[in-house]
Amino acid sequence: MKRVLVTGAGGFVGARILDMWRGQFALCAFPSDTLRTADENAVLRFILKEHPDVIVHTAALSNTQYCQQEPEDSFRANVLLPEWVAKGAEEVGAKLLSCSSDQVYAGVTQRGALAETLPLSPSNVYGQHKLEAETRVLARCPDAVALRLPWMYDLPGYHLPIRGNLPLNILKAAKTGEVLHFSRNDYRGVGYVREVIANLLPAMALPGGVYNFGSGNDKDMVDTALYFAHLLQVDVTIEETDFVRNLVMDGQKLQEHGIVFRSTQEAFRQCLADHGMDI
């Protein structure tokens, strides 16, 4: 049985990996909160001790506003830590899946789905650091797989950590009367976290490199939010803004390796079905 080390195991993604993969792998994780303060030597010692076959690096500081305000904290968590993990993976010969973000595309003015080969200069600190981490991880560990993940969601349940996400924001607004703000010039894929985790299994066999790893979306965020609200059978008020953004990822490279994601809309229907909700 393969031994898999999951970083960020107490977080939104990491906790679900441990839950979904229980029994399939020999799972291990850093002790709670260790990575907040661990230095390079501590990270390497733990990896050498556990000697995993696969490392899934989900740990990150993902609050984009905080990263913008505290770039040094972001640099440590989002650049140095994945580089240290890559060094550990190299030393034990582990396959590394390192989670990046669609925020590397922040500031792109091109319309349509964005390919991994696009020259990038992210407009926010978080995106800049995620892009730099990809470069450092692959320089250290060329067989590593850097996965650009979208904004993800799940519904409450399973006794697992939850965080603000699109369906929860919609449900909250429907209950409180809060006005939501979305733009018809804002495009991004929104991913069902359980589909992302399921696709990590075949991702272990990918050649080293960078991959867009999530649902596509040909609808703007106003229409996307309205579609989610319709399936949730709630009414919400949306105030349209003029915010301009495109983070939609082209999944062609991944599809060439046999890994396919549902569209944002199809994936949400699957999420509701998984939670036993009629649609």
PDB file of C-alpha atoms in Angstrom:
ATOM      1  CA  MET A   1       0.000   0.000   0.000  1.00  0.00           C
ATOM      2  CA  LYS A   2       1.382   3.396  -0.991  1.00  0.00           C
ATOM      3  CA  ARG A   3       2.303   5.757   1.820  1.00  0.00           C
ATOM      4  CA  VAL A   4       0.881   9.242   1.215  1.00  0.00           C
ATOM      5  CA  LEU A   5       1.829  12.350   3.172  1.00  0.00           C
ATOM      6  CA  VAL A   6      -0.769  15.138   3.114  1.00  0.00           C
ATOM      7  CA  THR A   7       0.275  18.630   4.190  1.00  0.00           C
ATOM      8  CA  GLY A   8      -2.427  20.997   5.412  1.00  0.00           C
ATOM      9  CA  ALA A   9      -4.383  17.991   6.675  1.00  0.00           C
ATOM     10  CA  GLY A  10      -6.488  20.137   8.992  1.00  0.00           C
ATOM     11  CA  GLY A  11      -7.629  22.419   6.193  1.00  0.00           C
ATOM     12  CA  PHE A  12     -10.537  22.424   3.766  1.00  0.00           C
ATOM     13  CA  VAL A  13      -8.852  20.295   1.098  1.00  0.00           C
ATOM     14  CA  GLY A  14      -6.428  18.287   3.203  1.00  0.00           C
ATOM     15  CA  ALA A  15      -9.046  17.073   5.680  1.00  0.00           C
ATOM     16  CA  ARG A  16     -11.213  15.827   2.822  1.00  0.00           C
ATOM     17  CA  ILE A  17      -8.280  13.999   1.246  1.00  0.00           C
ATOM     18  CA  LEU A  18      -7.725  12.093   4.493  1.00  0.00           C
ATOM     19  CA  ASP A  19     -11.441  11.334   4.715  1.00  0.00           C
ATOM     20  CA  MET A  20     -11.863  10.194   1.105  1.00  0.00           C
ATOM     21  CA  TRP A  21      -8.649   8.189   0.855  1.00  0.00           C
ATOM     22  CA  ARG A  22      -8.911   6.338   4.150  1.00  0.00           C
ATOM     23  CA  GLY A  23      -8.296   2.651   3.480  1.00  0.00           C
ATOM     24  CA  GLN A  24      -6.818   3.239   0.015  1.00  0.00           C
ATOM     25  CA  PHE A  25      -3.406   4.419   1.227  1.00  0.00           C
ATOM     26  CA  ALA A  26      -1.269   4.483   4.342  1.00  0.00           C
ATOM     27  CA  LEU A  27      -1.912   8.118   5.206  1.00  0.00           C
ATOM     28  CA  CYS A  28       0.229  10.424   7.309  1.00  0.00           C
ATOM     29  CA  ALA A  29       0.265  14.134   8.067  1.00  0.00           C
ATOM     30  CA  PHE A  30       2.287  16.748   9.897  1.00  0.00           C
ATOM     31  CA  PRO A  31       1.091  17.266  13.485  1.00  0.00           C
ATOM     32  CA  SER A  32      -1.540  20.010  13.782  1.00  0.00           C
ATOM     33  CA  ASP A  33      -0.185  23.564  13.293  1.00  0.00           C
ATOM     34  CA  THR A  34       3.404  22.317  12.880  1.00  0.00           C
ATOM     35  CA  LEU A  35       3.843  23.933   9.481  1.00  0.00           C
ATOM     36  CA  ARG A  36       2.899  27.399  10.747  1.00  0.00           C
ATOM     37  CA  THR A  37       6.258  27.690  12.498  1.00  0.00           C
ATOM     38  CA  ALA A  38       8.425  24.828  11.189  1.00  0.00           C
ATOM     39  CA  ASP A  39      11.687  25.705   9.494  1.00  0.00           C
ATOM     40  CA  GLU A  40      13.237  23.926   6.528  1.00  0.00           C
ATOM     41  CA  ASN A  41      15.131  21.414   8.668  1.00  0.00           C
ATOM     42  CA  ALA A  42      12.013  20.438  10.614  1.00  0.00           C
ATOM     43  CA  VAL A  43      10.063  19.893   7.385  1.00  0.00           C
ATOM     44  CA  LEU A  44      12.841  17.776   5.907  1.00  0.00           C
ATOM     45  CA  ARG A  45      13.269  15.702   9.073  1.00  0.00           C
ATOM     46  CA  PHE A  46       9.570  14.828   9.144  1.00  0.00           C
ATOM     47  CA  ILE A  47       9.517  13.853   5.462  1.00  0.00           C
ATOM     48  CA  LEU A  48      12.618  11.727   5.881  1.00  0.00           C
ATOM     49  CA  LYS A  49      11.092  10.039   8.947  1.00  0.00           C
ATOM     50  CA  GLU A  50       7.773   9.265   7.227  1.00  0.00           C
ATOM     51  CA  HIS A  51       9.433   8.415   3.885  1.00  0.00           C
ATOM     52  CA  PRO A  52       6.222   8.665   1.807  1.00  0.00           C
ATOM     53  CA  ASP A  53       5.766   7.401  -1.739  1.00  0.00           C
ATOM     54  CA  VAL A  54       3.553  10.389  -2.578  1.00  0.00           C
ATOM     55  CA  ILE A  55       3.268  13.876  -1.075  1.00  0.00           C
ATOM     56  CA  VAL A  56       0.150  15.978  -1.624  1.00  0.00           C
ATOM     57  CA  HIS A  57       1.012  19.538  -0.631  1.00  0.00           C
ATOM     58  CA  THR A  58      -2.193  21.437   0.136  1.00  0.00           C
ATOM     59  CA  ALA A  59      -0.924  23.672   2.945  1.00  0.00           C
ATOM     60  CA  ALA A  60      -1.075  27.338   2.000  1.00  0.00           C
ATOM     61  CA  LEU A  61      -1.951  30.825   3.175  1.00  0.00           C
ATOM     62  CA  SER A  62      -4.841  31.375   0.781  1.00  0.00           C
ATOM     63  CA  ASN A  63      -6.506  34.562   2.024  1.00  0.00           C
ATOM     64  CA  THR A  64      -5.596  36.861  -0.863  1.00  0.00           C
ATOM     65  CA  GLN A  65      -6.306  40.026   1.102  1.00  0.00           C
ATOM     66  CA  TYR A  66      -4.097  38.939   4.001  1.00  0.00           C
ATOM     67  CA  CYS A  67      -1.319  37.951   1.587  1.00  0.00           C
ATOM     68  CA  GLN A  68      -1.531  41.399   0.023  1.00  0.00           C
ATOM     69  CA  GLN A  69      -1.186  43.038   3.444  1.00  0.00           C
ATOM     70  CA  GLU A  70       1.436  40.634   4.842  1.00  0.00           C
ATOM     71  CA  PRO A  71       3.637  39.612   1.898  1.00  0.00           C
ATOM     72  CA  GLU A  72       6.389  38.190   4.127  1.00  0.00           C
ATOM     73  CA  ASP A  73       3.963  35.718   5.706  1.00  0.00           C
ATOM     74  CA  SER A  74       2.684  34.825   2.246  1.00  0.00           C
ATOM     75  CA  PHE A  75       6.205  34.306   0.931  1.00  0.00           C
ATOM     76  CA  ARG A  76       7.067  31.880   3.710  1.00  0.00           C
ATOM     77  CA  ALA A  77       3.836  29.886   3.426  1.00  0.00           C
ATOM     78  CA  ASN A  78       3.323  29.998  -0.334  1.00  0.00           C
ATOM     79  CA  VAL A  79       6.876  30.004  -1.711  1.00  0.00           C
ATOM     80  CA  LEU A  80       9.374  28.697   0.849  1.00  0.00           C
ATOM     81  CA  LEU A  81       7.227  25.936   2.328  1.00  0.00           C
ATOM     82  CA  PRO A  82       6.407  24.260  -1.007  1.00  0.00           C
ATOM     83  CA  GLU A  83      10.080  24.545  -1.950  1.00  0.00           C
ATOM     84  CA  TRP A  84      11.073  22.795   1.286  1.00  0.00           C
ATOM     85  CA  VAL A  85       8.484  20.082   0.656  1.00  0.00           C
ATOM     86  CA  ALA A  86       9.856  19.652  -2.882  1.00  0.00           C
ATOM     87  CA  LYS A  87      13.339  19.240  -1.459  1.00  0.00           C
ATOM     88  CA  GLY A  88      12.020  16.548   0.872  1.00  0.00           C
ATOM     89  CA  ALA A  89      10.221  14.814  -1.987  1.00  0.00           C
ATOM     90  CA  GLU A  90      13.439  14.814  -3.994  1.00  0.00           C
ATOM     91  CA  GLU A  91      15.419  13.299  -1.112  1.00  0.00           C
ATOM     92  CA  VAL A  92      12.991  10.397  -0.497  1.00  0.00           C
ATOM     93  CA  GLY A  93      12.020   9.893  -4.146  1.00  0.00           C
ATOM     94  CA  ALA A  94       8.340  10.726  -3.558  1.00  0.00           C
ATOM     95  CA  LYS A  95       5.937  11.849  -6.268  1.00  0.00           C
ATOM     96  CA  LEU A  96       4.877  15.388  -5.357  1.00  0.00           C
ATOM     97  CA  LEU A  97       1.498  16.910  -6.141  1.00  0.00           C
ATOM     98  CA  SER A  98       1.830  20.586  -5.224  1.00  0.00           C
ATOM     99  CA  CYS A  99      -1.332  22.688  -5.130  1.00  0.00           C
ATOM    100  CA  SER A 100      -1.149  26.006  -6.936  1.00  0.00           C
ATOM    101  CA  SER A 101      -4.011  28.357  -7.804  1.00  0.00           C
ATOM    102  CA  ASP A 102      -5.982  29.912 -10.633  1.00  0.00           C
ATOM    103  CA  GLN A 103      -4.884  33.241  -9.098  1.00  0.00           C
ATOM    104  CA  VAL A 104      -1.687  32.966 -11.154  1.00  0.00           C
ATOM    105  CA  TYR A 105      -3.940  34.213 -13.998  1.00  0.00           C
ATOM    106  CA  ALA A 106      -5.009  37.337 -12.083  1.00  0.00           C
ATOM    107  CA  GLY A 107      -4.509  40.374 -14.310  1.00  0.00           C
ATOM    108  CA  VAL A 108      -4.727  38.478 -17.606  1.00  0.00           C
ATOM    109  CA  THR A 109      -6.719  40.503 -20.139  1.00  0.00           C
ATOM    110  CA  GLN A 110      -7.168  37.694 -22.666  1.00  0.00           C
ATOM    111  CA  ARG A 111     -10.697  36.337 -22.947  1.00  0.00           C
ATOM    112  CA  GLY A 112     -11.642  32.675 -23.105  1.00  0.00           C
ATOM    113  CA  ALA A 113     -10.065  29.660 -21.436  1.00  0.00           C
ATOM    114  CA  LEU A 114      -6.438  30.191 -20.426  1.00  0.00           C
ATOM    115  CA  ALA A 115      -3.722  27.640 -21.180  1.00  0.00           C
ATOM    116  CA  GLU A 116      -0.755  26.769 -18.966  1.00  0.00           C
ATOM    117  CA  THR A 117       1.665  28.153 -21.590  1.00  0.00           C
ATOM    118  CA  LEU A 118       0.357  31.721 -21.308  1.00  0.00           C
ATOM    119  CA  PRO A 119       3.017  34.231 -20.125  1.00  0.00           C
ATOM    120  CA  LEU A 120       1.946  35.431 -16.688  1.00  0.00           C
ATOM    121  CA  SER A 121       2.506  38.402 -14.407  1.00  0.00           C
ATOM    122  CA  PRO A 122      -0.067  38.055 -11.599  1.00  0.00           C
ATOM    123  CA  SER A 123      -1.618  41.259 -10.294  1.00  0.00           C
ATOM    124  CA  ASN A 124      -1.834  40.182  -6.644  1.00  0.00           C
ATOM    125  CA  VAL A 125       0.735  38.946  -4.142  1.00  0.00           C
ATOM    126  CA  TYR A 126      -0.910  35.561  -3.663  1.00  0.00           C
ATOM    127  CA  GLY A 127      -0.857  34.848  -7.401  1.00  0.00           C
ATOM    128  CA  GLN A 128       2.735  36.063  -7.665  1.00  0.00           C
ATOM    129  CA  HIS A 129       3.851  33.774  -4.874  1.00  0.00           C
ATOM    130  CA  LYS A 130       1.954  30.777  -6.215  1.00  0.00           C
ATOM    131  CA  LEU A 131       3.591  31.268  -9.614  1.00  0.00           C
ATOM    132  CA  GLU A 132       7.036  31.568  -8.032  1.00  0.00           C
ATOM    133  CA  ALA A 133       6.371  28.414  -6.017  1.00  0.00           C
ATOM    134  CA  GLU A 134       5.588  26.493  -9.206  1.00  0.00           C
ATOM    135  CA  THR A 135       8.952  27.547 -10.649  1.00  0.00           C
ATOM    136  CA  ARG A 136      10.903  26.675  -7.516  1.00  0.00           C
ATOM    137  CA  VAL A 137       9.162  23.341  -6.959  1.00  0.00           C
ATOM    138  CA  LEU A 138       9.787  22.177 -10.520  1.00  0.00           C
ATOM    139  CA  ALA A 139      13.389  23.396 -10.471  1.00  0.00           C
ATOM    140  CA  ARG A 140      13.992  21.362  -7.320  1.00  0.00           C
ATOM    141  CA  CYS A 141      11.850  18.363  -8.301  1.00  0.00           C
ATOM    142  CA  PRO A 142      11.233  18.167 -12.090  1.00  0.00           C
ATOM    143  CA  ASP A 143       8.916  15.163 -11.721  1.00  0.00           C
ATOM    144  CA  ALA A 144       6.571  17.168  -9.472  1.00  0.00           C
ATOM    145  CA  VAL A 145       3.075  18.100 -10.626  1.00  0.00           C
ATOM    146  CA  ALA A 146       1.920  21.661  -9.939  1.00  0.00           C
ATOM    147  CA  LEU A 147      -1.870  21.783  -9.985  1.00  0.00           C
ATOM    148  CA  ARG A 148      -3.636  25.111 -10.528  1.00  0.00           C
ATOM    149  CA  LEU A 149      -6.809  24.783  -8.478  1.00  0.00           C
ATOM    150  CA  PRO A 150      -9.962  26.921  -8.806  1.00  0.00           C
ATOM    151  CA  TRP A 151     -12.160  28.452  -6.115  1.00  0.00           C
ATOM    152  CA  MET A 152     -13.646  25.353  -4.487  1.00  0.00           C
ATOM    153  CA  TYR A 153     -16.717  24.498  -2.452  1.00  0.00           C
ATOM    154  CA  ASP A 154     -18.443  21.772  -0.526  1.00  0.00           C
ATOM    155  CA  LEU A 155     -21.610  21.701   1.537  1.00  0.00           C
ATOM    156  CA  PRO A 156     -21.568  21.152   5.311  1.00  0.00           C
ATOM    157  CA  GLY A 157     -21.416  17.576   6.476  1.00  0.00           C
ATOM    158  CA  TYR A 158     -19.032  14.706   7.136  1.00  0.00           C
ATOM    159  CA  HIS A 159     -17.848  16.528  10.309  1.00  0.00           C
ATOM    160  CA  LEU A 160     -15.143  18.223   8.238  1.00  0.00           C
ATOM    161  CA  PRO A 161     -13.944  21.848   8.232  1.00  0.00           C
ATOM    162  CA  ILE A 162     -15.944  24.179   6.024  1.00  0.00           C
ATOM    163  CA  ARG A 163     -15.247  27.697   4.814  1.00  0.00           C
ATOM    164  CA  GLY A 164     -17.006  30.429   2.893  1.00  0.00           C
ATOM    165  CA  ASN A 165     -17.688  29.425  -0.690  1.00  0.00           C
ATOM    166  CA  LEU A 166     -20.155  30.161  -3.463  1.00  0.00           C
ATOM    167  CA  PRO A 167     -23.092  27.916  -2.455  1.00  0.00           C
ATOM    168  CA  LEU A 168     -22.723  28.787   1.230  1.00  0.00           C
ATOM    169  CA  ASN A 169     -22.569  32.508   0.405  1.00  0.00           C
ATOM    170  CA  ILE A 170     -25.756  32.125  -1.629  1.00  0.00           C
ATOM    171  CA  LEU A 171     -27.561  30.228   1.127  1.00  0.00           C
ATOM    172  CA  LYS A 172     -26.508  32.824   3.689  1.00  0.00           C
ATOM    173  CA  ALA A 173     -27.716  35.683   1.475  1.00  0.00           C
ATOM    174  CA  ALA A 174     -31.043  33.964   0.909  1.00  0.00           C
ATOM    175  CA  LYS A 175     -31.512  33.624   4.662  1.00  0.00           C
ATOM    176  CA  THR A 176     -30.375  37.110   5.711  1.00  0.00           C
ATOM    177  CA  GLY A 177     -31.423  39.187   2.710  1.00  0.00           C
ATOM    178  CA  GLU A 178     -27.840  40.224   2.070  1.00  0.00           C
ATOM    179  CA  VAL A 179     -27.224  41.633  -1.414  1.00  0.00           C
ATOM    180  CA  LEU A 180     -24.585  39.728  -3.377  1.00  0.00           C
ATOM    181  CA  HIS A 181     -22.220  41.469  -5.766  1.00  0.00           C
ATOM    182  CA  PHE A 182     -21.073  39.845  -8.993  1.00  0.00           C
ATOM    183  CA  SER A 183     -19.975  41.063 -12.400  1.00  0.00           C
ATOM    184  CA  ARG A 184     -20.847  40.044 -15.924  1.00  0.00           C
ATOM    185  CA  ASN A 185     -17.204  40.726 -16.779  1.00  0.00           C
ATOM    186  CA  ASP A 186     -15.917  38.216 -14.215  1.00  0.00           C
ATOM    187  CA  TYR A 187     -15.235  34.671 -15.433  1.00  0.00           C
ATOM    188  CA  ARG A 188     -13.815  31.757 -13.450  1.00  0.00           C
ATOM    189  CA  GLY A 189     -14.312  28.072 -12.935  1.00  0.00           C
ATOM    190  CA  VAL A 190     -15.792  27.075  -9.576  1.00  0.00           C
ATOM    191  CA  GLY A 191     -14.769  23.600  -8.466  1.00  0.00           C
ATOM    192  CA  TYR A 192     -16.411  20.871  -6.397  1.00  0.00           C
ATOM    193  CA  VAL A 193     -13.665  19.908  -3.968  1.00  0.00           C
ATOM    194  CA  ARG A 194     -14.596  16.214  -3.964  1.00  0.00           C
ATOM    195  CA  GLU A 195     -14.206  16.012  -7.734  1.00  0.00           C
ATOM    196  CA  VAL A 196     -10.822  17.719  -7.422  1.00  0.00           C
ATOM    197  CA  ILE A 197      -9.717  15.168  -4.823  1.00  0.00           C
ATOM    198  CA  ALA A 198     -10.997  12.223  -6.873  1.00  0.00           C
ATOM    199  CA  ASN A 199      -8.931  13.449  -9.819  1.00  0.00           C
ATOM    200  CA  LEU A 200      -5.804  13.641  -7.675  1.00  0.00           C
ATOM    201  CA  LEU A 201      -5.619   9.854  -7.914  1.00  0.00           C
ATOM    202  CA  PRO A 202      -4.869   9.725 -11.664  1.00  0.00           C
ATOM    203  CA  ALA A 203      -2.813  12.919 -11.272  1.00  0.00           C
ATOM    204  CA  MET A 204      -0.214  10.862  -9.407  1.00  0.00           C
ATOM    205  CA  ALA A 205       0.751   9.375 -12.787  1.00  0.00           C
ATOM    206  CA  LEU A 206       1.114  12.704 -14.626  1.00  0.00           C
ATOM    207  CA  PRO A 207       4.490  13.706 -16.028  1.00  0.00           C
ATOM    208  CA  GLY A 208       6.143  16.554 -14.169  1.00  0.00           C
ATOM    209  CA  GLY A 209       4.857  20.029 -15.034  1.00  0.00           C
ATOM    210  CA  VAL A 210       2.078  22.550 -14.527  1.00  0.00           C
ATOM    211  CA  TYR A 211      -1.567  21.626 -15.074  1.00  0.00           C
ATOM    212  CA  ASN A 212      -4.848  23.505 -14.898  1.00  0.00           C
ATOM    213  CA  PHE A 213      -6.866  21.362 -12.506  1.00  0.00           C
ATOM    214  CA  GLY A 214     -10.527  22.212 -12.205  1.00  0.00           C
ATOM    215  CA  SER A 215     -13.862  22.897 -13.828  1.00  0.00           C
ATOM    216  CA  GLY A 216     -14.263  25.123 -16.836  1.00  0.00           C
ATOM    217  CA  ASN A 217     -17.024  27.713 -17.046  1.00  0.00           C
ATOM    218  CA  ASP A 218     -18.391  29.540 -20.083  1.00  0.00           C
ATOM    219  CA  LYS A 219     -20.808  31.615 -17.981  1.00  0.00           C
ATOM    220  CA  ASP A 220     -20.083  34.899 -16.191  1.00  0.00           C
ATOM    221  CA  MET A 221     -20.267  35.012 -12.404  1.00  0.00           C
ATOM    222  CA  VAL A 222     -23.730  36.624 -12.374  1.00  0.00           C
ATOM    223  CA  ASP A 223     -25.187  33.754 -14.368  1.00  0.00           C
ATOM    224  CA  THR A 224     -23.132  31.239 -12.390  1.00  0.00           C
ATOM    225  CA  ALA A 225     -24.442  32.531  -9.059  1.00  0.00           C
ATOM    226  CA  LEU A 226     -28.022  32.582 -10.370  1.00  0.00           C
ATOM    227  CA  TYR A 227     -27.664  28.989 -11.590  1.00  0.00           C
ATOM    228  CA  PHE A 228     -26.400  27.847  -8.181  1.00  0.00           C
ATOM    229  CA  ALA A 229     -29.285  29.686  -6.481  1.00  0.00           C
ATOM    230  CA  HIS A 230     -31.775  28.045  -8.840  1.00  0.00           C
ATOM    231  CA  LEU A 231     -30.499  24.559  -8.012  1.00  0.00           C
ATOM    232  CA  LEU A 232     -30.498  25.418  -4.302  1.00  0.00           C
ATOM    233  CA  GLN A 233     -34.107  26.571  -4.736  1.00  0.00           C
ATOM    234  CA  VAL A 234     -33.523  29.950  -3.099  1.00  0.00           C
ATOM    235  CA  ASP A 235     -33.958  33.558  -4.178  1.00  0.00           C
ATOM    236  CA  VAL A 236     -31.113  36.041  -3.888  1.00  0.00           C
ATOM    237  CA  THR A 237     -30.602  39.655  -4.898  1.00  0.00           C
ATOM    238  CA  ILE A 238     -27.534  40.344  -7.015  1.00  0.00           C
ATOM    239  CA  GLU A 239     -26.177  43.816  -7.572  1.00  0.00           C
ATOM    240  CA  GLU A 240     -24.051  43.831 -10.706  1.00  0.00           C
ATOM    241  CA  THR A 241     -20.612  45.438 -10.551  1.00  0.00           C
ATOM    242  CA  ASP A 242     -18.125  46.390 -13.254  1.00  0.00           C
ATOM    243  CA  PHE A 243     -15.316  44.156 -11.929  1.00  0.00           C
ATOM    244  CA  VAL A 244     -13.258  42.669 -14.787  1.00  0.00           C
ATOM    245  CA  ARG A 245     -11.438  39.354 -14.405  1.00  0.00           C
ATOM    246  CA  ASN A 246     -10.763  36.127 -16.270  1.00  0.00           C
ATOM    247  CA  LEU A 247      -9.482  33.083 -14.376  1.00  0.00           C
ATOM    248  CA  VAL A 248     -11.114  30.415 -16.540  1.00  0.00           C
ATOM    249  CA  MET A 249      -8.642  27.574 -17.068  1.00  0.00           C
ATOM    250  CA  ASP A 250      -8.242  25.552 -20.258  1.00  0.00           C
ATOM    251  CA  GLY A 251      -8.368  21.840 -19.401  1.00  0.00           C
ATOM    252  CA  GLN A 252      -7.047  20.510 -22.725  1.00  0.00           C
ATOM    253  CA  LYS A 253      -3.577  19.557 -21.445  1.00  0.00           C
ATOM    254  CA  LEU A 254      -5.091  17.551 -18.607  1.00  0.00           C
ATOM    255  CA  GLN A 255      -7.620  15.901 -20.914  1.00  0.00           C
ATOM    256  CA  GLU A 256      -4.770  14.662 -23.107  1.00  0.00           C
ATOM    257  CA  HIS A 257      -3.728  12.575 -20.085  1.00  0.00           C
ATOM    258  CA  GLY A 258      -7.243  11.221 -19.607  1.00  0.00           C
ATOM    259  CA  ILE A 259      -8.308  13.457 -16.694  1.00  0.00           C
ATOM    260  CA  VAL A 260     -11.569  15.305 -17.278  1.00  0.00           C
ATOM    261  CA  PHE A 261     -13.513  17.672 -15.041  1.00  0.00           C
ATOM    262  CA  ARG A 262     -17.216  18.375 -15.254  1.00  0.00           C
ATOM    263  CA  SER A 263     -18.242  21.933 -16.066  1.00  0.00           C
ATOM    264  CA  THR A 264     -18.896  24.240 -13.136  1.00  0.00           C
ATOM    265  CA  GLN A 265     -22.627  23.720 -13.592  1.00  0.00           C
ATOM    266  CA  GLU A 266     -22.467  19.923 -13.956  1.00  0.00           C
ATOM    267  CA  ALA A 267     -20.176  19.595 -10.939  1.00  0.00           C
ATOM    268  CA  PHE A 268     -22.603  21.490  -8.717  1.00  0.00           C
ATOM    269  CA  ARG A 269     -25.403  19.177  -9.725  1.00  0.00           C
ATOM    270  CA  GLN A 270     -23.157  16.272  -8.692  1.00  0.00           C
ATOM    271  CA  CYS A 271     -22.412  17.971  -5.368  1.00  0.00           C
ATOM    272  CA  LEU A 272     -26.118  18.276  -4.583  1.00  0.00           C
ATOM    273  CA  ALA A 273     -26.694  14.645  -5.546  1.00  0.00           C
ATOM    274  CA  ASP A 274     -23.828  13.552  -3.304  1.00  0.00           C
ATOM    275  CA  HIS A 275     -25.485  15.380  -0.408  1.00  0.00           C
ATOM    276  CA  GLY A 276     -28.857  13.771  -1.115  1.00  0.00           C
ATOM    277  CA  MET A 277     -30.522  16.948  -2.318  1.00  0.00           C
ATOM    278  CA  ASP A 278     -33.198  16.739  -5.000  1.00  0.00           C
ATOM    279  CA  ILE A 279     -32.487  18.827  -8.098  1.00  0.00           C
TER     280      ILE A 279
END
